[in-house]
Amino acid sequence: GLNLAKLMKEQVDSLGVESKYGFVKEIKKVENSFEVSVGSQVLVSKTILCATGTSPRKMNIPACSGTTI
């Protein structure tokens, strides 16, 4: 649980990956990337990692249609 999350965060930080936190309003698929609306910012990424819980379920995000988390 919490210990695993802490270890994952430490690994990401050690690799120089920038983490962003906030309420996601919208995710749009644009060509080979995603545009993520977070607050007043629009972030662009090739990959989205969505961690929402412990049970697999269908995402209710049109840009990720058919994706199971």
PDB file of C-alpha atoms in Angstrom:
ATOM      1  CA  GLY A   1       0.000   0.000   0.000  1.00  0.00           C
ATOM      2  CA  LEU A   2       1.523   3.206   1.250  1.00  0.00           C
ATOM      3  CA  ASN A   3       5.061   1.790   1.482  1.00  0.00           C
ATOM      4  CA  LEU A   4       4.920   0.590  -2.137  1.00  0.00           C
ATOM      5  CA  ALA A   5       3.711   4.022  -3.282  1.00  0.00           C
ATOM      6  CA  LYS A   6       6.596   5.661  -1.412  1.00  0.00           C
ATOM      7  CA  LEU A   7       9.138   3.310  -3.044  1.00  0.00           C
ATOM      8  CA  MET A   8       7.667   3.971  -6.505  1.00  0.00           C
ATOM      9  CA  LYS A   9       7.847   7.745  -5.944  1.00  0.00           C
ATOM     10  CA  GLU A  10      11.485   7.456  -4.827  1.00  0.00           C
ATOM     11  CA  GLN A  11      12.336   5.472  -7.973  1.00  0.00           C
ATOM     12  CA  VAL A  12      10.624   8.001 -10.248  1.00  0.00           C
ATOM     13  CA  ASP A  13      12.422  10.878  -8.507  1.00  0.00           C
ATOM     14  CA  SER A  14      15.787   9.121  -8.892  1.00  0.00           C
ATOM     15  CA  LEU A  15      15.200   8.933 -12.663  1.00  0.00           C
ATOM     16  CA  GLY A  16      14.517  12.656 -12.920  1.00  0.00           C
ATOM     17  CA  VAL A  17      10.868  12.235 -13.917  1.00  0.00           C
ATOM     18  CA  GLU A  18       8.715  15.268 -13.150  1.00  0.00           C
ATOM     19  CA  SER A  19       5.529  14.450 -11.217  1.00  0.00           C
ATOM     20  CA  LYS A  20       2.418  16.618 -11.332  1.00  0.00           C
ATOM     21  CA  TYR A  21      -0.489  16.474  -8.915  1.00  0.00           C
ATOM     22  CA  GLY A  22      -3.926  17.995  -9.313  1.00  0.00           C
ATOM     23  CA  PHE A  23      -7.514  17.445 -10.344  1.00  0.00           C
ATOM     24  CA  VAL A  24      -7.705  16.303 -13.960  1.00  0.00           C
ATOM     25  CA  LYS A  25     -10.585  17.976 -15.769  1.00  0.00           C
ATOM     26  CA  GLU A  26     -10.096  16.395 -19.192  1.00  0.00           C
ATOM     27  CA  ILE A  27      -7.831  14.092 -21.201  1.00  0.00           C
ATOM     28  CA  LYS A  28      -7.734  14.421 -25.001  1.00  0.00           C
ATOM     29  CA  LYS A  29      -5.941  12.114 -27.438  1.00  0.00           C
ATOM     30  CA  VAL A  30      -4.091  14.323 -29.962  1.00  0.00           C
ATOM     31  CA  GLU A  31      -2.178  12.424 -32.661  1.00  0.00           C
ATOM     32  CA  ASN A  32       0.575  10.507 -30.797  1.00  0.00           C
ATOM     33  CA  SER A  33       0.132  12.185 -27.409  1.00  0.00           C
ATOM     34  CA  PHE A  34      -2.383  13.181 -24.760  1.00  0.00           C
ATOM     35  CA  GLU A  35      -3.404  16.677 -23.630  1.00  0.00           C
ATOM     36  CA  VAL A  36      -4.291  16.685 -19.946  1.00  0.00           C
ATOM     37  CA  SER A  37      -6.193  19.648 -18.480  1.00  0.00           C
ATOM     38  CA  VAL A  38      -5.132  20.134 -14.848  1.00  0.00           C
ATOM     39  CA  GLY A  39      -6.440  23.307 -13.224  1.00  0.00           C
ATOM     40  CA  SER A  40      -5.533  26.153 -15.575  1.00  0.00           C
ATOM     41  CA  GLN A  41      -2.687  24.184 -17.216  1.00  0.00           C
ATOM     42  CA  VAL A  42      -2.703  21.897 -20.255  1.00  0.00           C
ATOM     43  CA  LEU A  43       0.034  19.264 -20.022  1.00  0.00           C
ATOM     44  CA  VAL A  44       1.169  17.148 -22.989  1.00  0.00           C
ATOM     45  CA  SER A  45       2.404  13.588 -22.545  1.00  0.00           C
ATOM     46  CA  LYS A  46       3.049  10.493 -24.650  1.00  0.00           C
ATOM     47  CA  THR A  47       1.925   8.273 -21.760  1.00  0.00           C
ATOM     48  CA  ILE A  48      -0.737   8.468 -19.060  1.00  0.00           C
ATOM     49  CA  LEU A  49      -0.453   6.467 -15.853  1.00  0.00           C
ATOM     50  CA  CYS A  50      -3.755   6.410 -14.037  1.00  0.00           C
ATOM     51  CA  ALA A  51      -3.719   4.862 -10.558  1.00  0.00           C
ATOM     52  CA  THR A  52      -7.186   4.919  -9.024  1.00  0.00           C
ATOM     53  CA  GLY A  53      -7.572   1.845  -6.863  1.00  0.00           C
ATOM     54  CA  THR A  54      -7.033  -1.864  -6.392  1.00  0.00           C
ATOM     55  CA  SER A  55      -9.678  -3.429  -8.659  1.00  0.00           C
ATOM     56  CA  PRO A  56      -9.580  -3.481 -12.485  1.00  0.00           C
ATOM     57  CA  ARG A  57     -12.389  -1.447 -14.044  1.00  0.00           C
ATOM     58  CA  LYS A  58     -13.196   0.330 -17.295  1.00  0.00           C
ATOM     59  CA  MET A  59     -12.088   3.957 -17.494  1.00  0.00           C
ATOM     60  CA  ASN A  60     -14.791   6.550 -18.163  1.00  0.00           C
ATOM     61  CA  ILE A  61     -12.464   8.703 -20.295  1.00  0.00           C
ATOM     62  CA  PRO A  62     -13.302   8.912 -24.041  1.00  0.00           C
ATOM     63  CA  ALA A  63      -9.617   9.322 -25.065  1.00  0.00           C
ATOM     64  CA  CYS A  64      -8.838   6.025 -23.308  1.00  0.00           C
ATOM     65  CA  SER A  65     -11.885   4.131 -24.559  1.00  0.00           C
ATOM     66  CA  GLY A  66     -11.587   0.391 -24.004  1.00  0.00           C
ATOM     67  CA  THR A  67      -8.652   0.717 -21.632  1.00  0.00           C
ATOM     68  CA  THR A  68      -8.839  -1.229 -18.398  1.00  0.00           C
ATOM     69  CA  ILE A  69      -7.182   0.017 -15.269  1.00  0.00           C
TER      70      ILE A  69
END
